[in-house]
PDB file of C-alpha atoms in Angstrom:
ATOM      1  CA  MET A 798       9.670 -29.374 -21.698  1.00 45.00           C
ATOM      2  CA  SER A 799       8.314 -25.720 -20.560  1.00 56.00           C
ATOM      3  CA  THR A 800       5.180 -25.985 -20.881  1.00 56.00           C
ATOM      4  CA  ILE A 801       5.231 -28.723 -17.821  1.00 59.00           C
ATOM      5  CA  ARG A 802       8.154 -26.775 -15.741  1.00 71.00           C
ATOM      6  CA  SER A 803       5.245 -23.689 -16.032  1.00 72.00           C
ATOM      7  CA  LEU A 804       2.140 -25.794 -15.384  1.00 73.00           C
ATOM      8  CA  ARG A 805       4.159 -27.481 -12.316  1.00 81.00           C
ATOM      9  CA  GLN A 806       5.217 -23.792 -11.110  1.00 81.00           C
ATOM     10  CA  PHE A 807       1.143 -23.205 -11.512  1.00 80.00           C
ATOM     11  CA  ALA A 808       0.551 -26.081  -9.308  1.00 81.00           C
ATOM     12  CA  ARG A 809       2.344 -24.881  -6.394  1.00 87.00           C
ATOM     13  CA  LEU A 810       0.808 -21.420  -6.886  1.00 86.00           C
ATOM     14  CA  SER A 811      -2.409 -20.437  -3.703  1.00 90.00           C
ATOM     15  CA  TRP A 812      -6.318 -20.139  -4.844  1.00 90.00           C
ATOM     16  CA  THR A 813      -5.368 -16.382  -4.281  1.00 89.00           C
ATOM     17  CA  GLU A 814      -2.075 -15.890  -6.057  1.00 91.00           C
ATOM     18  CA  ARG A 815      -3.776 -18.202  -8.780  1.00 91.00           C
ATOM     19  CA  ALA A 816      -6.634 -15.401  -8.971  1.00 92.00           C
ATOM     20  CA  ALA A 817      -3.737 -12.451  -8.890  1.00 92.00           C
ATOM     21  CA  LEU A 818      -2.382 -14.107 -11.852  1.00 92.00           C
ATOM     22  CA  ALA A 819      -5.598 -14.746 -14.128  1.00 93.00           C
ATOM     23  CA  GLN A 820      -6.990 -10.784 -12.381  1.00 95.00           C
ATOM     24  CA  ALA A 821      -3.813  -9.593 -13.928  1.00 95.00           C
ATOM     25  CA  ALA A 822      -4.084 -11.887 -16.893  1.00 94.00           C
ATOM     26  CA  ALA A 823      -7.124 -10.242 -17.644  1.00 94.00           C
ATOM     27  CA  MET A 824      -5.562  -6.724 -16.592  1.00 95.00           C
ATOM     28  CA  LEU A 825      -3.445  -6.252 -19.600  1.00 96.00           C
ATOM     29  CA  PRO A 826      -5.287  -5.920 -22.177  1.00 95.00           C
ATOM     30  CA  ALA A 827      -7.910  -3.890 -20.382  1.00 95.00           C
ATOM     31  CA  THR A 828      -4.741  -1.285 -19.228  1.00 95.00           C
ATOM     32  CA  ALA A 829      -3.588  -1.083 -23.005  1.00 95.00           C
ATOM     33  CA  ILE A 830      -6.655  -0.518 -24.255  1.00 95.00           C
ATOM     34  CA  ALA A 831      -8.110   1.876 -21.918  1.00 96.00           C
ATOM     35  CA  VAL A 832      -5.038   3.492 -21.348  1.00 95.00           C
ATOM     36  CA  ARG A 833      -4.994   4.116 -25.597  1.00 95.00           C
ATOM     37  CA  THR A 834      -8.250   5.128 -25.105  1.00 96.00           C
ATOM     38  CA  ILE A 835      -9.333   7.139 -22.314  1.00 94.00           C
ATOM     39  CA  GLY A 836      -5.430   7.647 -20.816  1.00 94.00           C
ATOM     40  CA  LEU A 837      -3.658   6.736 -18.630  1.00 92.00           C
ATOM     41  CA  ARG A 838      -5.262   8.739 -15.197  1.00 89.00           C
ATOM     42  CA  ARG A 839      -8.770   8.532 -16.502  1.00 91.00           C
ATOM     43  CA  TRP A 840      -7.927   4.783 -17.166  1.00 93.00           C
ATOM     44  CA  GLN A 841      -6.098   5.012 -12.275  1.00 91.00           C
ATOM     45  CA  SER A 842      -9.289   6.500 -11.338  1.00 90.00           C
ATOM     46  CA  CYS A 843     -11.604   3.830 -12.898  1.00 91.00           C
ATOM     47  CA  LEU A 844      -9.154   0.913 -11.300  1.00 90.00           C
ATOM     48  CA  THR A 845      -9.098   3.571  -7.687  1.00 87.00           C
ATOM     49  CA  GLY A 846     -12.739   3.656  -8.233  1.00 77.00           C
ATOM     50  CA  ARG A 847     -15.103   0.409  -9.685  1.00 61.00           C
ATOM     51  CA  TRP A 848     -12.844  -1.899  -9.383  1.00 60.00           C
ATOM     52  CA  SER A 849     -10.751  -1.701  -6.292  1.00 62.00           C
ATOM     53  CA  ARG A 850     -11.146  -3.338  -2.431  1.00 59.00           C
ATOM     54  CA  ALA A 851     -12.233  -1.759   0.595  1.00 45.00           C
ATOM     55  CA  HIS A 852      -9.378  -2.830   3.278  1.00 41.00           C
ATOM     56  CA  GLY A 853     -11.956  -4.938   4.735  1.00 39.00           C
ATOM     57  CA  GLU A 854     -12.706  -6.838   1.579  1.00 44.00           C
ATOM     58  CA  VAL A 855      -9.226  -8.172   0.484  1.00 44.00           C
ATOM     59  CA  ALA A 856      -8.388 -11.783   0.024  1.00 51.00           C
ATOM     60  CA  SER A 857      -4.747 -10.750   1.255  1.00 55.00           C
ATOM     61  CA  ILE A 858      -1.710 -12.052  -1.193  1.00 58.00           C
ATOM     62  CA  GLY A 859       1.018 -13.774   1.192  1.00 52.00           C
ATOM     63  CA  SER A 860      -1.269 -14.978   3.561  1.00 47.00           C
ATOM     64  CA  ALA A 861      -0.366 -17.578   5.457  1.00 41.00           C
ATOM     65  CA  GLU A 862      -1.110 -20.353   2.875  1.00 42.00           C
ATOM     66  CA  SER A 863       1.158 -18.632   0.211  1.00 43.00           C
ATOM     67  CA  ILE A 864       4.299 -17.140   2.332  1.00 41.00           C
ATOM     68  CA  SER A 865       4.871 -17.123   6.014  1.00 38.00           C
ATOM     69  CA  ALA A 866       3.099 -14.241   7.746  1.00 33.00           C
ATOM     70  CA  GLY A 867       6.238 -13.257   9.258  1.00 30.00           C
ATOM     71  CA  ASP A 868       7.092 -11.705   5.824  1.00 50.00           C
ATOM     72  CA  ASP A 869       6.432  -7.761   5.616  1.00 82.00           C
ATOM     73  CA  ARG A 870       4.848  -5.419   2.956  1.00 89.00           C
ATOM     74  CA  LEU A 871       7.166  -4.830   0.670  1.00 93.00           C
ATOM     75  CA  ARG A 872       7.986  -9.038   0.640  1.00 93.00           C
ATOM     76  CA  ARG A 873       3.861  -9.273  -0.712  1.00 94.00           C
ATOM     77  CA  ALA A 874       4.052  -6.517  -2.886  1.00 95.00           C
ATOM     78  CA  ARG A 875       7.185  -8.589  -4.942  1.00 95.00           C
ATOM     79  CA  LYS A 876       5.244 -12.105  -5.093  1.00 94.00           C
ATOM     80  CA  ILE A 877       2.089  -9.582  -6.509  1.00 96.00           C
ATOM     81  CA  SER A 878       5.170  -7.609  -8.603  1.00 96.00           C
ATOM     82  CA  CYS A 879       6.478 -12.251  -9.679  1.00 95.00           C
ATOM     83  CA  LEU A 880       2.827 -12.348 -10.906  1.00 95.00           C
ATOM     84  CA  VAL A 881       2.366  -9.691 -13.232  1.00 96.00           C
ATOM     85  CA  ALA A 882       5.718 -10.503 -14.693  1.00 95.00           C
ATOM     86  CA  ALA A 883       4.102 -14.069 -15.309  1.00 93.00           C
ATOM     87  CA  ALA A 884       1.335 -13.291 -17.015  1.00 94.00           C
ATOM     88  CA  ALA A 885       3.363 -10.294 -18.616  1.00 94.00           C
ATOM     89  CA  ASN A 886       5.689 -13.155 -20.056  1.00 91.00           C
ATOM     90  CA  ARG A 887       2.603 -15.382 -21.513  1.00 85.00           C
ATOM     91  CA  CYS A 888       0.299 -12.877 -22.937  1.00 80.00           C
ATOM     92  CA  PRO A 889       0.125 -13.083 -25.994  1.00 82.00           C
ATOM     93  CA  TYR A 890       0.686  -9.752 -27.320  1.00 78.00           C
ATOM     94  CA  ARG A 891       4.257  -7.781 -25.491  1.00 87.00           C
ATOM     95  CA  SER A 892       2.794  -5.361 -22.822  1.00 93.00           C
ATOM     96  CA  ASN A 893       4.480  -1.878 -22.226  1.00 95.00           C
ATOM     97  CA  CYS A 894       6.803  -0.982 -18.740  1.00 96.00           C
ATOM     98  CA  LEU A 895       2.814   1.100 -17.609  1.00 96.00           C
ATOM     99  CA  GLN A 896       0.891  -1.192 -18.180  1.00 96.00           C
ATOM    100  CA  GLN A 897       2.975  -3.877 -16.461  1.00 97.00           C
ATOM    101  CA  SER A 898       3.538  -0.981 -13.554  1.00 97.00           C
ATOM    102  CA  LEU A 899      -0.581  -0.377 -13.677  1.00 96.00           C
ATOM    103  CA  THR A 900      -1.377  -3.149 -13.743  1.00 96.00           C
ATOM    104  CA  THR A 901       1.107  -4.327 -10.078  1.00 97.00           C
ATOM    105  CA  TRP A 902       0.055  -1.207  -8.687  1.00 96.00           C
ATOM    106  CA  TRP A 903      -3.934  -1.753  -8.570  1.00 96.00           C
ATOM    107  CA  LEU A 904      -3.434  -5.135  -8.113  1.00 95.00           C
ATOM    108  CA  LEU A 905      -1.035  -4.523  -4.997  1.00 95.00           C
ATOM    109  CA  ARG A 906      -3.687  -1.287  -3.409  1.00 92.00           C
ATOM    110  CA  ARG A 907      -6.694  -5.022  -4.051  1.00 92.00           C
ATOM    111  CA  ASN A 908      -4.547  -6.946  -1.592  1.00 90.00           C
ATOM    112  CA  GLY A 909      -4.147  -3.442   0.475  1.00 91.00           C
ATOM    113  CA  ILE A 910      -0.644  -2.579   0.432  1.00 93.00           C
ATOM    114  CA  GLU A 911      -0.719   1.091  -0.077  1.00 91.00           C
ATOM    115  CA  SER A 912       1.878   1.959  -3.426  1.00 93.00           C
ATOM    116  CA  ASP A 913       2.703   4.669  -5.834  1.00 93.00           C
ATOM    117  CA  LEU A 914       2.889   4.170  -9.619  1.00 94.00           C
ATOM    118  CA  ARG A 915       6.462   6.016 -11.205  1.00 94.00           C
ATOM    119  CA  ILE A 916       7.822   7.659 -15.114  1.00 93.00           C
ATOM    120  CA  GLY A 917      11.399   8.465 -14.811  1.00 93.00           C
ATOM    121  CA  THR A 918      12.950   9.886 -18.147  1.00 93.00           C
ATOM    122  CA  ARG A 919      16.375  10.866 -19.190  1.00 92.00           C
ATOM    123  CA  LYS A 920      17.712  11.589 -22.495  1.00 90.00           C
ATOM    124  CA  THR A 921      19.834   9.199 -24.565  1.00 87.00           C
ATOM    125  CA  ALA A 922      21.396   9.945 -27.935  1.00 87.00           C
ATOM    126  CA  GLY A 923      19.761  12.432 -28.847  1.00 87.00           C
ATOM    127  CA  SER A 924      16.499  10.913 -28.120  1.00 92.00           C
ATOM    128  CA  LEU A 925      14.287  10.937 -24.779  1.00 92.00           C
ATOM    129  CA  GLU A 926      13.185   7.682 -23.091  1.00 93.00           C
ATOM    130  CA  ALA A 927      10.435   7.111 -20.069  1.00 94.00           C
ATOM    131  CA  HIS A 928       9.649   4.174 -18.072  1.00 95.00           C
ATOM    132  CA  ALA A 929       6.840   3.294 -15.423  1.00 96.00           C
ATOM    133  CA  TRP A 930       7.908   1.241 -12.382  1.00 96.00           C
ATOM    134  CA  VAL A 931       6.388   0.782  -8.505  1.00 96.00           C
ATOM    135  CA  GLU A 932       6.920   1.582  -5.005  1.00 94.00           C
ATOM    136  CA  VAL A 933       6.231   0.668  -1.726  1.00 93.00           C
ATOM    137  CA  ASP A 934       7.138   2.051   1.101  1.00 90.00           C
ATOM    138  CA  GLY A 935      10.242   4.105  -1.315  1.00 90.00           C
ATOM    139  CA  GLN A 936      11.151   0.643  -2.491  1.00 93.00           C
ATOM    140  CA  VAL A 937      10.996  -0.344  -6.120  1.00 95.00           C
ATOM    141  CA  VAL A 938       9.091  -3.103  -6.272  1.00 96.00           C
ATOM    142  CA  ASN A 939       8.491  -3.960  -9.925  1.00 95.00           C
ATOM    143  CA  ASP A 940      12.574  -3.418 -11.479  1.00 94.00           C
ATOM    144  CA  HIS A 941      15.409  -3.055  -9.626  1.00 92.00           C
ATOM    145  CA  ASN A 942      16.163  -0.365  -7.719  1.00 88.00           C
ATOM    146  CA  ALA A 943      19.438   1.109 -10.090  1.00 91.00           C
ATOM    147  CA  ILE A 944      16.013   2.131 -12.321  1.00 91.00           C
ATOM    148  CA  ARG A 945      15.245   5.670 -10.070  1.00 88.00           C
ATOM    149  CA  ASP A 946      19.351   5.858 -10.474  1.00 88.00           C
ATOM    150  CA  ARG A 947      19.326   5.569 -14.592  1.00 91.00           C
ATOM    151  CA  PHE A 948      15.197   7.364 -15.368  1.00 89.00           C
ATOM    152  CA  VAL A 949      14.572  11.255 -13.003  1.00 86.00           C
ATOM    153  CA  SER A 950      11.689  10.299 -11.639  1.00 86.00           C
ATOM    154  CA  PHE A 951       8.539  13.287 -11.854  1.00 82.00           C
ATOM    155  CA  GLU A 952       8.728  15.059  -8.747  1.00 74.00           C
ATOM    156  CA  ARG A 953       5.054  13.564  -7.898  1.00 70.00           C
ATOM    157  CA  SER A 954       4.196   9.769  -8.271  1.00 69.00           C
ATOM    158  CA  VAL A 955       0.640   9.639 -10.977  1.00 72.00           C
ATOM    159  CA  VAL A 956      -1.726  10.632  -8.875  1.00 66.00           C
ATOM    160  CA  PRO A 957      -5.729   9.156 -10.599  1.00 66.00           C
ATOM    161  CA  LEU A 958      -8.848  12.162 -10.969  1.00 62.00           C
ATOM    162  CA  GLU A 959     -10.812  12.867  -8.358  1.00 61.00           C
ATOM    163  CA  VAL A 960     -12.761  10.483  -8.562  1.00 45.00           C
ATOM    164  CA  ARG A 961     -16.660  12.528  -8.595  1.00 43.00           C
ATOM    165  CA  SER A 962     -19.391  10.719  -7.721  1.00 40.00           C
TER     166      SER A 962
END
């Protein structure tokens, strides 16, 4: 029954949303491997340089075909983060918050939406925990806004290493 429901939900997506879902499904395992082998900032630099589009080339999620024209960047960003979450829920392995947030950050950039990748920490019962999320215009788009109350974010967002030409 859930497969039929998933197929119906997929059929309701626009072509650009389907493309973003496919990109997220491919990028999640690639990100898992890349972060482990070359590190977060280097992988983020690769995503910024090689696989990001110029703003003029963007096929935007949230265009008239999927979301009404009056909606803003924040709603489009939340739609993209939902597509990444859907891809993560259907992957054969369990992706973590960093992989999902980095994939969301990348897809937002590809759709012309500037965002910040945030990493926060907290200490509970003697152990250190970390969590990653994405913000657009100071609003959390792939988690609850209260996440900022539970984790202390680094002062600046995570920025990629400079891409050398």
